[in-house]
Amino acid sequence: MGTVSWSALPGRVRGGVADRLGSPVAGAVDLAGGHSEGAAARLRLADGRDVFAKAAADPAVRDFHRREAVVAAGLPASVPSPKLLFAFDDGPWAVLVFEFVAASMPGPADLPRVLDTVTAMAGALTPAPVRPPTRPRLAGAGSLDLAGDTLLHGDLYLFNALVSPERVCIVDWAHAWVGPAYCDALMLMAGSPDAEALCAANPLTRDLPPRVVDAFLAAHAGFLLHLAARAADPRLSGTAAALGQASRDWLARRATG
């Protein structure tokens, strides 16, 4: 996100945001990071409020935004995610505006806090309050037993969380799907060198048959390494390769442990 500046968006798009917010935009800070084409900005309104806005015209990213809008609008208030204020389309642009959360991207030391949040979140999302048609981003998913009734984030890595001293928020729900509650937890754990200990202690994963964990890790690694090989953006390719290798390494440790 952040490959297009807020000021470069068409005037009608920026005006549509201000009109819906009921206040002019007094200032905008473009936010770098992410792996998608589009704009992402913190907007300071003339009435003193801050909001987060993102917009995309690239067809693939625009579809992601539309899917995220449907899921975000259906999340229970108990789910720790920024509140979606509104979403709209204007010509080729899909626009989402959320409450602004004063927080930062977590580091490895924050993983236990994020994992605790994801674990508790599973209860609020079972049964699934929204049923997106999105398929899980796992290689060979059709051969896995993914029966379940939990709304899963589906892209649960540290870069899709925000942390502050008071709270943890989970963001970017474009890849949500419905399945077994343990999937998001395993996905998040996979990037940690302490993954096996986390898996053994977490209530969503500690009683899973070893074959279930192994099958998930193989499918997760396969998806990510395939994505890394075909991604045109070197940032996305590098991130996917590192995460895929982490899952493959954990699987290898399990096989030899």
Short mmCIF file of C-alpha atoms in Angstrom, two decimals:
data_model
loop_
_atom_site.label_atom_id
_atom_site.label_comp_id
_atom_site.label_asym_id
_atom_site.label_seq_id
_atom_site.Cartn_x
_atom_site.Cartn_y
_atom_site.Cartn_z
CA MET A 1 0.00 0.00 0.00
CA GLY A 2 1.13 3.59 -0.36
CA THR A 3 2.30 3.42 -4.00
CA VAL A 4 -0.09 6.29 -4.86
CA SER A 5 -0.16 9.49 -2.84
CA TRP A 6 -3.45 10.79 -1.42
CA SER A 7 -3.02 14.04 -3.37
CA ALA A 8 -2.70 12.10 -6.64
CA LEU A 9 -6.16 10.55 -6.29
CA PRO A 10 -8.87 12.06 -8.50
CA GLY A 11 -10.55 15.05 -6.90
CA ARG A 12 -13.94 13.36 -6.99
CA VAL A 13 -12.58 10.45 -4.95
CA ARG A 14 -11.06 12.72 -2.32
CA GLY A 15 -14.21 14.80 -2.32
CA GLY A 16 -16.37 11.71 -1.90
CA VAL A 17 -14.43 10.80 1.25
CA ALA A 18 -14.79 14.29 2.71
CA ASP A 19 -18.49 14.44 1.88
CA ARG A 20 -19.17 11.13 3.62
CA LEU A 21 -17.15 12.18 6.65
CA GLY A 22 -18.96 15.47 6.89
CA SER A 23 -15.75 17.45 7.25
CA PRO A 24 -13.01 18.67 4.87
CA VAL A 25 -9.65 16.93 4.89
CA ALA A 26 -7.18 19.38 6.43
CA GLY A 27 -4.11 17.23 5.95
CA ALA A 28 -2.97 13.81 4.76
CA VAL A 29 0.05 11.68 5.63
CA ASP A 30 0.79 8.97 3.09
CA LEU A 31 1.66 5.66 4.73
CA ALA A 32 4.33 3.49 3.15
CA GLY A 33 4.53 -0.28 3.31
CA GLY A 34 2.40 -3.15 2.15
CA HIS A 35 2.53 -5.13 -1.06
CA SER A 36 -0.44 -3.77 -3.04
CA GLU A 37 -0.85 -0.99 -5.56
CA GLY A 38 -2.90 1.93 -4.28
CA ALA A 39 -3.14 4.77 -1.80
CA ALA A 40 -3.07 4.55 1.98
CA ALA A 41 -3.16 7.64 4.16
CA ARG A 42 -3.90 9.01 7.58
CA LEU A 43 -6.34 11.87 7.10
CA ARG A 44 -6.68 14.72 9.59
CA LEU A 45 -10.12 16.29 9.26
CA ALA A 46 -10.94 19.94 9.83
CA ASP A 47 -13.07 18.93 12.82
CA GLY A 48 -10.04 17.32 14.51
CA ARG A 49 -10.78 13.66 13.78
CA ASP A 50 -8.25 11.29 12.24
CA VAL A 51 -9.23 8.43 9.91
CA PHE A 52 -7.39 5.88 7.79
CA ALA A 53 -8.28 5.71 4.10
CA LYS A 54 -7.15 3.43 1.32
CA ALA A 55 -8.08 3.34 -2.34
CA ALA A 56 -7.12 1.30 -5.39
CA ALA A 57 -7.90 1.26 -9.09
CA ASP A 58 -5.75 -1.76 -9.99
CA PRO A 59 -8.34 -4.49 -10.75
CA ALA A 60 -6.88 -7.14 -8.44
CA VAL A 61 -6.37 -4.79 -5.50
CA ARG A 62 -9.77 -3.20 -6.09
CA ASP A 63 -11.32 -6.66 -5.71
CA PHE A 64 -9.37 -7.16 -2.48
CA HIS A 65 -10.76 -3.87 -1.14
CA ARG A 66 -14.31 -4.83 -2.04
CA ARG A 67 -13.95 -8.21 -0.32
CA GLU A 68 -12.42 -6.60 2.74
CA ALA A 69 -15.29 -4.12 2.96
CA VAL A 70 -17.84 -6.94 3.12
CA VAL A 71 -15.94 -8.79 5.83
CA ALA A 72 -15.05 -5.71 7.88
CA ALA A 73 -18.67 -4.55 7.87
CA GLY A 74 -19.75 -7.90 9.34
CA LEU A 75 -17.17 -8.25 12.12
CA PRO A 76 -18.61 -8.26 15.65
CA ALA A 77 -17.70 -5.29 17.82
CA SER A 78 -15.73 -7.66 20.08
CA VAL A 79 -13.24 -8.42 17.28
CA PRO A 80 -10.12 -6.24 17.68
CA SER A 81 -10.10 -4.64 14.27
CA PRO A 82 -10.43 -0.97 13.23
CA LYS A 83 -14.07 -0.06 12.58
CA LEU A 84 -15.01 0.34 8.94
CA LEU A 85 -16.71 3.73 8.62
CA PHE A 86 -17.76 3.33 4.98
CA ALA A 87 -16.72 2.02 1.58
CA PHE A 88 -17.66 3.13 -1.92
CA ASP A 89 -16.74 2.80 -5.57
CA ASP A 90 -16.07 5.78 -7.83
CA GLY A 91 -15.33 4.80 -11.40
CA PRO A 92 -12.35 2.43 -11.27
CA TRP A 93 -11.56 3.34 -7.65
CA ALA A 94 -12.60 1.27 -4.63
CA VAL A 95 -12.30 3.26 -1.40
CA LEU A 96 -12.37 2.15 2.25
CA VAL A 97 -12.28 4.45 5.27
CA PHE A 98 -11.64 3.15 8.80
CA GLU A 99 -11.25 4.60 12.24
CA PHE A 100 -7.62 5.54 12.79
CA VAL A 101 -5.69 3.41 15.29
CA ALA A 102 -2.65 4.98 16.92
CA ALA A 103 -0.41 1.91 16.84
CA SER A 104 2.58 0.44 15.04
CA MET A 105 3.50 -2.75 13.26
CA PRO A 106 4.62 -5.42 15.74
CA GLY A 107 8.05 -6.98 15.90
CA PRO A 108 8.99 -10.57 16.78
CA ALA A 109 8.85 -9.79 20.50
CA ASP A 110 5.16 -8.88 20.11
CA LEU A 111 4.19 -12.25 18.64
CA PRO A 112 2.89 -13.73 21.95
CA ARG A 113 0.55 -10.76 22.41
CA VAL A 114 -0.70 -11.00 18.84
CA LEU A 115 -1.16 -14.76 19.17
CA ASP A 116 -3.15 -14.32 22.38
CA THR A 117 -5.40 -11.85 20.55
CA VAL A 118 -5.90 -14.19 17.60
CA THR A 119 -6.68 -17.07 19.95
CA ALA A 120 -9.34 -15.10 21.81
CA MET A 121 -10.69 -13.73 18.53
CA ALA A 122 -11.53 -17.23 17.30
CA GLY A 123 -14.29 -17.47 19.88
CA ALA A 124 -15.93 -14.27 18.66
CA LEU A 125 -15.76 -15.52 15.07
CA THR A 126 -17.34 -18.94 15.67
CA PRO A 127 -19.85 -19.47 14.20
CA ALA A 128 -18.73 -17.29 11.31
CA PRO A 129 -20.60 -13.97 11.27
CA VAL A 130 -19.70 -13.47 7.59
CA ARG A 131 -19.25 -16.14 4.94
CA PRO A 132 -17.02 -14.82 2.17
CA PRO A 133 -16.63 -17.02 -0.90
CA THR A 134 -12.82 -16.72 -0.73
CA ARG A 135 -10.81 -19.93 -0.90
CA PRO A 136 -7.93 -20.54 1.55
CA ARG A 137 -4.49 -19.50 0.32
CA LEU A 138 -2.98 -22.97 0.76
CA ALA A 139 -1.41 -25.17 -1.88
CA GLY A 140 -3.53 -28.24 -2.55
CA ALA A 141 -6.29 -26.97 -0.27
CA GLY A 142 -8.80 -29.24 -1.99
CA SER A 143 -7.03 -32.30 -0.56
CA LEU A 144 -7.03 -30.99 3.04
CA ASP A 145 -9.79 -31.42 5.59
CA LEU A 146 -10.65 -27.79 6.25
CA ALA A 147 -14.10 -28.29 7.73
CA GLY A 148 -14.96 -25.71 10.34
CA ASP A 149 -17.19 -22.77 11.15
CA THR A 150 -14.73 -20.04 12.17
CA LEU A 151 -14.21 -16.86 10.16
CA LEU A 152 -10.47 -16.84 9.55
CA HIS A 153 -8.35 -13.87 8.60
CA GLY A 154 -6.49 -16.00 6.07
CA ASP A 155 -3.40 -13.75 5.82
CA LEU A 156 -2.37 -13.71 9.46
CA TYR A 157 1.21 -12.49 9.69
CA LEU A 158 2.70 -9.86 11.98
CA PHE A 159 2.52 -7.24 9.23
CA ASN A 160 -1.28 -7.51 9.33
CA ALA A 161 -1.43 -6.53 12.99
CA LEU A 162 -1.02 -3.24 14.84
CA VAL A 163 0.09 -2.96 18.45
CA SER A 164 0.05 -0.27 21.08
CA PRO A 165 0.55 -0.52 24.86
CA GLU A 166 -3.23 -0.80 25.22
CA ARG A 167 -4.34 -3.05 22.40
CA VAL A 168 -3.63 -5.33 19.46
CA CYS A 169 -5.59 -4.83 16.24
CA ILE A 170 -5.87 -7.20 13.28
CA VAL A 171 -6.16 -5.47 9.90
CA ASP A 172 -6.57 -6.25 6.19
CA TRP A 173 -9.29 -8.90 5.98
CA ALA A 174 -9.38 -9.30 2.19
CA HIS A 175 -8.43 -12.99 2.28
CA ALA A 176 -10.86 -14.12 4.98
CA TRP A 177 -12.46 -17.55 4.65
CA VAL A 178 -14.43 -19.98 6.82
CA GLY A 179 -12.74 -23.08 8.21
CA PRO A 180 -11.17 -24.67 11.32
CA ALA A 181 -10.24 -22.30 14.14
CA TYR A 182 -6.60 -23.39 14.33
CA CYS A 183 -5.53 -22.16 10.87
CA ASP A 184 -4.84 -18.50 11.69
CA ALA A 185 -2.90 -19.49 14.82
CA LEU A 186 -0.67 -21.93 12.92
CA MET A 187 -0.08 -19.37 10.18
CA LEU A 188 1.06 -16.80 12.72
CA MET A 189 3.21 -19.26 14.68
CA ALA A 190 5.00 -20.49 11.58
CA GLY A 191 7.21 -17.40 11.43
CA SER A 192 8.63 -17.97 14.91
CA PRO A 193 11.70 -20.02 15.86
CA ASP A 194 9.65 -21.07 18.90
CA ALA A 195 6.77 -22.35 16.76
CA GLU A 196 6.75 -25.87 18.21
CA ALA A 197 6.52 -24.64 21.79
CA LEU A 198 3.80 -22.15 20.85
CA CYS A 199 1.86 -24.88 19.08
CA ALA A 200 2.11 -27.22 22.07
CA ALA A 201 0.83 -24.55 24.46
CA ASN A 202 -1.93 -22.85 22.47
CA PRO A 203 -5.51 -24.05 23.12
CA LEU A 204 -6.36 -23.91 19.41
CA THR A 205 -3.46 -26.16 18.37
CA ARG A 206 -2.16 -28.23 21.28
CA ASP A 207 -4.54 -31.13 20.75
CA LEU A 208 -4.25 -31.31 16.97
CA PRO A 209 -3.05 -34.63 15.51
CA PRO A 210 0.53 -34.21 14.23
CA ARG A 211 -0.58 -35.10 10.68
CA VAL A 212 -2.97 -32.12 10.69
CA VAL A 213 -0.22 -29.67 11.64
CA ASP A 214 2.16 -31.21 9.11
CA ALA A 215 -0.38 -31.06 6.29
CA PHE A 216 -1.19 -27.44 7.05
CA LEU A 217 2.49 -26.42 7.11
CA ALA A 218 3.18 -28.19 3.82
CA ALA A 219 0.22 -26.47 2.16
CA HIS A 220 1.12 -23.11 3.66
CA ALA A 221 4.76 -23.35 2.58
CA GLY A 222 3.75 -24.51 -0.88
CA PHE A 223 1.46 -21.53 -1.44
CA LEU A 224 4.01 -19.00 -0.22
CA LEU A 225 6.98 -20.38 -2.15
CA HIS A 226 4.89 -20.55 -5.33
CA LEU A 227 3.82 -16.95 -4.75
CA ALA A 228 7.44 -15.91 -4.21
CA ALA A 229 8.48 -17.50 -7.50
CA ARG A 230 5.86 -15.72 -9.58
CA ALA A 231 5.50 -12.33 -7.85
CA ALA A 232 6.60 -9.40 -9.98
CA ASP A 233 7.13 -7.15 -6.96
CA PRO A 234 10.50 -8.02 -5.34
CA ARG A 235 9.19 -6.91 -1.92
CA LEU A 236 6.29 -9.34 -2.10
CA SER A 237 8.54 -12.07 -3.47
CA GLY A 238 11.05 -11.64 -0.66
CA THR A 239 8.40 -11.58 2.06
CA ALA A 240 6.62 -14.65 0.69
CA ALA A 241 9.90 -16.55 0.30
CA ALA A 242 10.94 -15.84 3.90
CA LEU A 243 7.56 -16.87 5.31
CA GLY A 244 7.38 -19.97 3.12
CA GLN A 245 10.86 -21.02 4.15
CA ALA A 246 9.95 -20.55 7.81
CA SER A 247 7.00 -22.92 7.42
CA ARG A 248 9.15 -25.44 5.56
CA ASP A 249 11.85 -25.22 8.23
CA TRP A 250 9.31 -25.84 11.00
CA LEU A 251 7.96 -28.84 9.10
CA ALA A 252 11.49 -30.18 8.70
CA ARG A 253 12.19 -29.77 12.43
CA ARG A 254 9.00 -31.70 13.21
CA ALA A 255 10.05 -34.51 10.87
CA THR A 256 13.47 -34.87 12.48
CA GLY A 257 12.44 -34.10 16.07
#
